Short mmCIF file of C-alpha atoms and ligand atoms in Angstrom, two decimals:
data_model
loop_
_atom_site.label_atom_id
_atom_site.label_comp_id
_atom_site.label_asym_id
_atom_site.label_seq_id
_atom_site.Cartn_x
_atom_site.Cartn_y
_atom_site.Cartn_z
CA UNK A 16 0.00 0.00 0.00
CA UNK A 17 2.86 2.32 0.88
CA UNK A 18 4.51 1.74 -2.50
CA UNK A 19 1.33 2.59 -4.39
CA UNK A 20 0.88 5.77 -2.52
CA UNK A 21 4.49 6.71 -3.14
CA UNK A 22 4.27 6.04 -6.89
CA UNK A 23 1.00 7.93 -7.22
CA UNK A 24 2.55 10.95 -5.60
CA UNK A 25 5.63 10.40 -7.64
CA UNK A 26 3.69 10.59 -10.85
CA UNK A 27 1.96 13.75 -9.79
CA UNK A 28 5.30 15.35 -9.12
CA UNK A 29 7.00 14.26 -12.34
CA UNK A 30 9.06 16.96 -13.91
CA UNK A 31 9.20 18.98 -10.70
CA UNK A 32 11.24 16.43 -8.71
CA UNK A 33 9.79 14.70 -5.66
CA UNK A 34 7.99 17.22 -3.52
CA UNK A 35 8.93 17.71 0.16
CA UNK A 36 5.39 16.83 1.14
CA UNK A 37 5.70 13.48 -0.58
CA UNK A 38 8.87 12.69 1.26
CA UNK A 39 7.16 13.59 4.53
CA UNK A 40 4.12 11.49 3.71
CA UNK A 41 6.43 8.64 3.07
CA UNK A 42 8.22 9.13 6.35
CA UNK A 43 4.89 9.37 8.16
CA UNK A 44 3.94 6.06 6.72
CA UNK A 45 7.21 4.49 7.78
CA UNK A 46 6.59 5.69 11.34
CA UNK A 47 3.08 4.26 11.18
CA UNK A 48 4.30 0.83 10.10
CA UNK A 49 7.22 0.76 12.52
CA UNK A 50 5.09 1.83 15.44
CA UNK A 51 2.38 -0.76 14.75
CA UNK A 52 4.97 -3.51 14.62
CA UNK A 53 6.58 -2.30 17.82
CA UNK A 54 3.21 -2.24 19.60
CA UNK A 55 2.47 -5.75 18.49
CA UNK A 56 5.72 -6.97 20.00
CA UNK A 57 5.10 -5.36 23.40
CA UNK A 58 5.05 -7.88 26.26
CA UNK A 59 4.20 -5.61 29.12
CA UNK A 60 2.50 -2.35 30.01
CA UNK A 61 5.92 -0.81 30.56
CA UNK A 62 6.88 -1.73 26.99
CA UNK A 63 3.71 -0.09 25.67
CA UNK A 64 4.43 3.07 27.60
CA UNK A 65 7.96 3.16 26.23
CA UNK A 66 6.66 2.89 22.68
CA UNK A 67 4.08 5.58 23.31
CA UNK A 68 6.89 7.93 24.33
CA UNK A 69 9.21 6.82 21.54
CA UNK A 70 6.68 7.40 18.77
CA UNK A 71 4.06 9.84 20.01
CA UNK A 72 5.80 11.61 22.90
CA UNK A 73 6.70 15.29 22.83
CA UNK A 74 10.22 14.40 21.78
CA UNK A 75 9.12 11.29 19.86
CA UNK A 76 9.56 10.35 16.25
CA UNK A 77 6.29 11.87 15.04
CA UNK A 78 6.95 15.26 16.62
CA UNK A 79 10.50 15.25 15.26
CA UNK A 80 9.20 14.66 11.75
CA UNK A 81 6.50 17.30 12.01
CA UNK A 82 9.11 19.94 12.79
CA UNK A 83 9.95 19.90 9.11
CA UNK A 84 6.43 21.07 8.24
CA UNK A 85 7.64 24.68 8.29
CA UNK A 86 9.32 24.11 4.93
CA UNK A 87 6.03 23.31 3.20
CA UNK A 88 3.50 25.47 1.38
CA UNK A 89 0.22 26.18 3.10
CA UNK A 90 -1.62 23.52 1.09
CA UNK A 91 1.03 20.97 1.83
CA UNK A 92 0.99 21.86 5.52
CA UNK A 93 -2.70 21.16 5.57
CA UNK A 94 -2.30 17.86 3.79
CA UNK A 95 0.53 16.64 6.05
CA UNK A 96 -1.19 17.98 9.15
CA UNK A 97 -4.35 16.04 8.42
CA UNK A 98 -2.51 12.86 7.58
CA UNK A 99 -0.32 12.99 10.67
CA UNK A 100 -3.36 13.57 12.89
CA UNK A 101 -5.07 10.60 11.38
CA UNK A 102 -2.00 8.40 11.90
CA UNK A 103 -1.55 9.66 15.45
CA UNK A 104 -5.14 8.79 16.32
CA UNK A 105 -4.80 5.37 14.78
CA UNK A 106 -1.59 4.65 16.68
CA UNK A 107 -3.10 5.87 19.93
CA UNK A 108 -5.94 3.45 19.34
CA UNK A 109 -3.46 0.62 18.79
CA UNK A 110 -1.57 1.50 21.98
CA UNK A 111 -4.79 1.58 24.02
CA UNK A 112 -5.93 -1.72 22.59
CA UNK A 113 -2.63 -3.28 23.52
CA UNK A 114 -2.91 -1.94 27.07
CA UNK A 115 -6.40 -3.42 27.38
CA UNK A 116 -5.20 -6.73 25.96
CA UNK A 117 -2.25 -6.96 28.35
CA UNK A 118 -4.35 -5.96 31.34
CA UNK A 119 -7.04 -8.52 30.72
CA UNK A 120 -4.52 -11.26 30.15
CA UNK A 121 -2.77 -10.36 33.39
CA UNK A 122 -6.09 -10.53 35.27
CA UNK A 123 -6.80 -13.90 33.73
CA UNK A 124 -3.36 -15.05 34.72
CA UNK A 125 -3.92 -13.82 38.27
CA UNK A 126 -7.29 -15.54 38.48
CA UNK A 127 -5.73 -18.74 37.25
CA UNK A 128 -2.96 -18.57 39.86
CA UNK A 129 -5.13 -17.48 42.74
CA UNK A 130 -8.09 -19.74 42.14
CA UNK A 131 -9.42 -21.34 45.26
CA UNK A 132 -12.07 -23.93 45.79
CA UNK A 133 -14.45 -22.25 48.20
CA UNK A 134 -16.41 -25.46 48.62
CA UNK A 135 -13.42 -27.31 50.01
CA UNK A 136 -13.63 -28.00 53.78
CA UNK A 137 -11.24 -25.85 55.81
CA UNK A 138 -7.76 -27.26 56.33
CA UNK A 139 -7.16 -25.40 59.59
CA UNK A 140 -9.53 -25.96 62.48
CA UNK A 141 -11.66 -22.91 63.31
CA UNK A 142 -11.63 -21.70 66.87
CA UNK A 143 -15.16 -21.24 68.18
CA UNK A 144 -15.66 -18.29 70.52
CA UNK A 145 -18.09 -17.95 73.40
CA UNK A 146 -19.88 -15.15 75.14
CA UNK A 147 -18.15 -12.97 77.69
CA UNK A 148 -18.49 -14.05 81.37
CA UNK A 149 -20.47 -10.85 82.01
CA UNK A 150 -22.92 -11.81 79.27
CA UNK A 151 -23.14 -15.39 80.53
CA UNK A 152 -24.01 -14.27 84.06
CA UNK A 153 -26.43 -11.59 82.83
CA UNK A 154 -28.26 -14.19 80.74
CA UNK A 155 -28.42 -16.55 83.72
CA UNK A 156 -29.84 -13.74 85.87
CA UNK A 157 -32.42 -12.93 83.20
CA UNK A 158 -33.53 -16.58 83.01
CA UNK A 159 -33.92 -16.80 86.79
CA UNK A 160 -36.07 -13.66 86.92
CA UNK A 161 -38.15 -14.67 83.93
CA UNK A 162 -38.91 -17.93 85.77
CA UNK A 163 -40.29 -15.77 88.63
CA UNK A 164 -42.54 -13.81 86.27
CA UNK A 165 -40.36 -10.73 85.72
CA UNK A 166 -40.06 -8.86 82.40
CA UNK A 167 -36.57 -8.07 81.11
CA UNK A 168 -36.31 -4.43 80.03
CA UNK A 169 -33.64 -2.52 78.19
CA UNK A 170 -33.04 1.18 78.83
CA UNK A 171 -30.94 3.99 77.38
CA UNK A 172 -27.33 4.43 78.48
CA UNK A 173 -27.54 8.10 77.52
CA UNK A 174 -30.13 9.18 80.04
CA UNK A 175 -31.85 12.44 80.94
CA UNK A 176 -31.01 14.12 84.21
CA UNK A 177 -34.70 13.84 85.01
CA UNK A 178 -34.91 10.02 84.97
CA UNK A 179 -31.44 9.50 86.41
CA UNK A 180 -31.91 11.87 89.36
CA UNK A 181 -35.01 14.03 89.66
CA UNK A 182 -37.67 11.35 89.16
CA UNK A 183 -35.77 9.30 91.75
CA UNK A 184 -36.20 11.91 94.44
CA UNK A 185 -32.69 13.33 93.95
CA UNK A 186 -33.10 17.08 93.19
CA UNK A 187 -30.12 19.03 91.87
CA UNK A 188 -29.07 20.28 95.32
CA UNK A 189 -29.05 16.77 96.84
CA UNK A 190 -25.67 15.60 98.18
CA UNK A 191 -26.42 12.09 96.83
CA UNK A 192 -25.50 13.49 93.40
CA UNK A 193 -21.88 13.80 94.50
CA UNK A 194 -21.69 10.08 95.18
CA UNK A 195 -22.73 9.39 91.59
CA UNK A 196 -20.68 11.84 89.56
CA UNK A 197 -20.81 11.06 85.87
CA UNK A 198 -20.17 12.29 82.35
CA UNK A 199 -22.53 15.03 81.24
CA UNK A 200 -23.28 15.65 77.57
CA UNK A 201 -22.80 19.22 76.31
CA UNK A 202 -26.10 21.03 75.91
CA UNK A 203 -26.83 22.42 72.45
CA UNK A 204 -27.63 25.82 73.93
CA UNK A 205 -27.96 27.34 77.38
CA UNK A 206 -31.72 27.59 76.88
CA UNK A 207 -31.90 23.83 76.46
CA UNK A 208 -33.16 22.63 79.86
CA UNK A 209 -32.96 18.96 78.96
CA UNK A 210 -29.62 17.80 80.34
CA UNK A 211 -28.26 14.43 79.27
CA UNK A 212 -25.68 12.23 80.96
CA UNK A 213 -24.31 8.71 80.93
CA UNK A 214 -26.57 6.97 83.44
CA UNK A 215 -24.94 6.37 86.80
CA UNK A 216 -27.18 3.43 87.69
CA UNK A 217 -29.98 1.36 86.18
CA UNK A 218 -32.51 2.90 88.61
CA UNK A 219 -33.89 5.34 85.98
CA UNK A 220 -35.57 2.24 84.59
CA UNK A 221 -37.82 2.16 87.66
CA UNK A 222 -39.83 5.22 86.63
CA UNK A 223 -39.59 4.39 82.93
CA UNK A 224 -41.05 0.93 83.60
CA UNK A 225 -43.81 2.28 85.86
CA UNK A 226 -44.84 4.85 83.27
CA UNK A 227 -44.90 2.32 80.49
CA UNK A 228 -46.52 -0.66 82.21
CA UNK A 229 -48.22 0.69 85.37
CA UNK A 230 -48.99 -1.54 88.36
CA UNK A 231 -48.82 -4.39 89.15
CA UNK A 232 -45.31 -4.74 87.78
CA UNK A 233 -42.38 -7.12 87.92
CA UNK A 234 -39.35 -6.14 85.88
CA UNK A 235 -35.60 -6.28 85.77
CA UNK A 236 -33.41 -3.97 83.69
CA UNK A 237 -29.85 -5.16 83.19
CA UNK A 238 -27.33 -2.84 81.55
CA UNK A 239 -24.23 -0.75 81.50
CA UNK A 240 -23.69 2.21 83.82
CA UNK A 241 -20.99 4.85 84.16
CA UNK A 242 -19.29 6.81 86.92
CA UNK A 243 -16.61 9.45 86.89
CA UNK A 244 -14.35 7.23 88.93
CA UNK A 245 -10.61 6.60 89.20
CA UNK A 246 -10.09 2.93 88.36
CA UNK A 247 -8.50 0.41 90.68
CA UNK A 248 -8.96 -3.30 91.40
CA UNK A 249 -12.46 -2.68 92.83
CA UNK A 250 -13.70 0.30 90.78
CA UNK A 251 -14.20 0.98 87.11
CA UNK A 252 -15.75 3.92 85.24
CA UNK A 253 -17.96 1.49 83.31
CA UNK A 254 -19.68 -1.50 84.85
CA UNK A 255 -22.90 -3.52 84.70
CA UNK A 256 -25.90 -3.54 86.98
CA UNK A 257 -29.26 -5.24 87.20
CA UNK A 258 -32.20 -3.21 88.45
CA UNK A 259 -35.16 -5.07 89.90
CA UNK A 260 -38.64 -3.79 90.61
CA UNK A 261 -41.73 -5.47 91.99
CA UNK A 262 -44.91 -3.48 92.60
CA UNK A 263 -48.24 -4.82 93.69
CA UNK A 264 -50.67 -4.61 96.58
CA UNK A 265 -49.17 -5.79 99.87
CA UNK A 266 -45.56 -6.16 98.76
CA UNK A 267 -43.17 -6.34 101.70
CA UNK A 268 -39.49 -6.72 102.50
CA UNK A 269 -40.09 -10.47 102.95
CA UNK A 270 -40.76 -10.66 99.20
CA UNK A 271 -37.49 -8.86 98.51
CA UNK A 272 -35.52 -11.32 100.64
CA UNK A 273 -37.20 -14.31 98.99
CA UNK A 274 -36.40 -13.04 95.50
CA UNK A 275 -32.78 -12.30 96.42
CA UNK A 276 -32.27 -15.73 97.97
CA UNK A 277 -33.75 -17.46 94.93
CA UNK A 278 -31.44 -15.53 92.62
CA UNK A 279 -28.32 -16.28 94.66
CA UNK A 280 -29.12 -19.94 95.12
CA UNK A 281 -29.45 -20.40 91.36
CA UNK A 282 -26.30 -18.44 90.52
CA UNK A 283 -24.02 -20.03 93.13
CA UNK A 284 -25.72 -23.42 93.06
CA UNK A 285 -25.98 -23.51 96.84
CA UNK A 286 -28.01 -21.86 99.59
CA UNK A 287 -26.79 -18.35 100.33
CA UNK A 288 -27.84 -16.37 103.35
CA UNK A 289 -28.63 -12.69 103.01
CA UNK A 290 -28.82 -9.95 105.61
CA UNK A 291 -30.13 -6.40 105.40
CA UNK A 292 -28.39 -3.39 106.88
CA UNK A 293 -29.88 0.10 106.83
CA UNK A 294 -28.67 2.00 103.77
CA UNK A 295 -29.60 5.37 102.39
CA UNK A 296 -30.86 5.85 98.84
CA UNK A 297 -33.25 8.80 98.28
CA UNK A 298 -35.55 6.69 96.08
CA UNK A 299 -36.37 4.02 98.66
CA UNK A 300 -37.79 4.19 102.15
CA UNK A 301 -36.71 2.26 104.11
CA UNK A 302 -33.46 1.60 102.27
CA UNK A 303 -31.00 -1.27 102.74
CA UNK A 304 -27.67 -2.65 101.86
CA UNK A 305 -28.05 -6.34 101.09
CA UNK A 306 -25.12 -8.51 102.13
CA UNK A 307 -24.68 -12.15 101.25
CA UNK A 308 -22.90 -14.79 103.29
CA UNK A 309 -19.38 -15.03 101.92
CA UNK A 310 -19.34 -17.52 99.06
CA UNK A 311 -15.64 -18.22 99.53
CA UNK A 312 -15.74 -19.31 103.20
CA UNK A 313 -19.46 -20.03 103.59
CA UNK A 314 -19.73 -17.27 106.16
CA UNK A 315 -16.91 -18.52 108.41
CA UNK A 316 -14.69 -15.51 107.75
CA UNK A 317 -11.79 -15.20 105.32
CA UNK A 318 -9.47 -12.64 103.71
CA UNK A 319 -11.95 -11.77 100.98
CA UNK A 320 -14.84 -10.94 103.34
CA UNK A 321 -12.47 -9.25 105.83
CA UNK A 322 -13.27 -11.99 108.35
CA UNK A 323 -16.85 -10.75 108.67
CA UNK A 324 -18.44 -13.67 106.84
CA UNK A 325 -20.50 -11.19 104.74
CA UNK A 326 -20.01 -9.52 101.37
CA UNK A 327 -21.82 -6.38 100.27
CA UNK A 328 -23.99 -7.24 97.32
CA UNK A 329 -26.81 -4.85 96.48
CA UNK A 330 -28.70 -1.69 97.30
CA UNK A 331 -32.41 -2.15 97.89
CA UNK A 332 -35.50 -0.87 99.64
CA UNK A 333 -39.19 -0.15 99.45
CA UNK A 334 -39.93 2.24 96.58
CA UNK A 335 -40.37 5.79 97.89
CA UNK A 336 -43.92 7.19 97.51
CA UNK A 337 -42.52 10.14 95.52
CA UNK A 338 -41.02 7.74 93.01
CA UNK A 339 -44.25 5.80 92.68
CA UNK A 340 -46.01 9.11 92.05
CA UNK A 341 -43.42 10.10 89.42
CA UNK A 342 -44.19 6.77 87.76
CA UNK A 343 -47.94 7.49 87.83
CA UNK A 344 -48.71 4.85 90.46
CA UNK A 345 -50.92 5.46 93.50
CA UNK A 346 -48.77 5.00 96.65
CA UNK A 347 -51.89 4.53 98.76
CA UNK A 348 -52.86 1.45 96.84
CA UNK A 349 -49.56 -0.04 95.76
CA UNK A 350 -46.19 -0.65 97.32
CA UNK A 351 -43.08 -2.30 95.97
CA UNK A 352 -39.45 -3.08 96.41
CA UNK A 353 -36.52 -2.16 94.20
CA UNK A 354 -32.96 -3.39 94.19
CA UNK A 355 -29.85 -2.74 92.15
CA UNK A 356 -26.75 -4.90 92.16
CA UNK A 357 -23.57 -5.03 90.13
CA UNK A 358 -23.45 -7.83 87.56
CA UNK A 359 -19.75 -7.19 87.47
CA UNK A 360 -19.44 -7.94 91.19
CA UNK A 361 -21.55 -11.03 90.82
CA UNK A 362 -19.24 -12.34 88.09
CA UNK A 363 -16.20 -11.58 90.26
CA UNK A 364 -17.72 -13.49 93.18
CA UNK A 365 -18.88 -16.41 91.06
CA UNK A 366 -15.46 -16.95 89.51
CA UNK A 367 -13.21 -15.59 92.27
CA UNK A 368 -11.83 -12.74 90.13
CA UNK A 369 -9.94 -10.22 92.23
CA UNK A 370 -9.48 -7.35 89.76
CA UNK A 371 -12.49 -5.70 88.09
CA UNK A 372 -10.33 -4.31 85.27
CA UNK A 373 -9.78 -7.80 83.87
CA UNK A 374 -13.43 -7.94 82.84
CA UNK A 375 -13.38 -5.18 80.27
CA UNK A 376 -9.83 -5.13 78.96
CA UNK A 377 -10.44 -7.76 76.28
CA UNK A 378 -7.43 -9.95 77.12
CA UNK A 379 -8.15 -13.30 75.46
CA UNK A 380 -5.85 -15.21 77.81
CA UNK A 381 -8.20 -14.20 80.61
CA UNK A 382 -11.47 -14.60 78.70
CA UNK A 383 -10.68 -18.05 77.33
CA UNK A 384 -10.94 -19.46 80.85
CA UNK A 385 -14.73 -19.09 80.95
N1 LIG B 424 -29.08 2.54 92.18
C1 LIG B 424 -28.40 2.24 93.38
C2 LIG B 424 -26.89 2.28 93.13
O1 LIG B 424 -26.48 2.23 91.99
C3 LIG B 424 -28.77 0.87 93.90
C4 LIG B 424 -30.18 0.75 94.32
C5 LIG B 424 -31.16 0.34 93.45
C6 LIG B 424 -30.55 1.03 95.64
C7 LIG B 424 -32.48 0.20 93.84
C8 LIG B 424 -31.85 0.92 96.06
C9 LIG B 424 -32.78 0.51 95.16
O2 LIG B 424 -26.11 2.41 94.04
#
């Protein structure tokens, strides 16, 4: 094809010698043929890029040739310009095709090498995990209470100041707030009277449950609580509690003791004695601290119980009339008990763990023991 073109031009130029444009057309064609061959021989993307630079780059063969265009007449410039553009486009197309070809073959190659049979049974044995000791004990507690007719409720960890304190008979000036310092959430504006905080106990669920379900009521609310607390072996800023609430006509402290004993017997798989000491919580009246007979020495006295034979377990009491009222329940007709204990403490006692921090630090060497 190149020869024909050359001879046609040749004939047209007979008598005037071979025109400069013809020579350039010829050279353009040579570049075209050379470049196509070179592209065909490329084995890699790097090769293709090299050829792109060699032929079509700013300092490449095509640009070098086109520099001579200044010596041509206007008509000839137009002719050569058009032809070179056409060739450039064609060669660019060839280069791009080659890139696509090499890329797809390299993907195919990769797929071939990396092929795996996903239906093949695993060669390495899979380790099966289990739930955290805190979760295990919480689930056990839930089952025990469900068997006694209690509902299991879930409440918000980000709680309003109202439910966490005010509704529980703890107004803003009350010193009991100091004992439960927590993390307050920034208010959007000063006008915003709704203050939010990370709940310091699960007790806000008392009024929430009363408002939602009314009386009679039996519910527990397990969950996470927070305190602005320096951590040590016995304290953490984040821990778990279970709140219990039973409201009906003629509920007494005897019912509270029976429920506690049933819970502890099931958890520790043996009879556990409980005793009540007076304790102050603004939302119960009377209020108690519930102790259990030391599970490590069966009440005989040991290092863990400080030789007293008792371990502090839970706060409890008869629900204060103000709290019943806040929950929309008539204190003249109904009474009830409430208690709140630390699931975290229960886990520590059940398994003899002496440092609370082990429970939330995620160390698998510790967790695998349960
Ligand atoms: N909310 C109390 C605490 O976290 C415990 C408690 C619950 C006491 C219910 C009495 C009644 O310390």
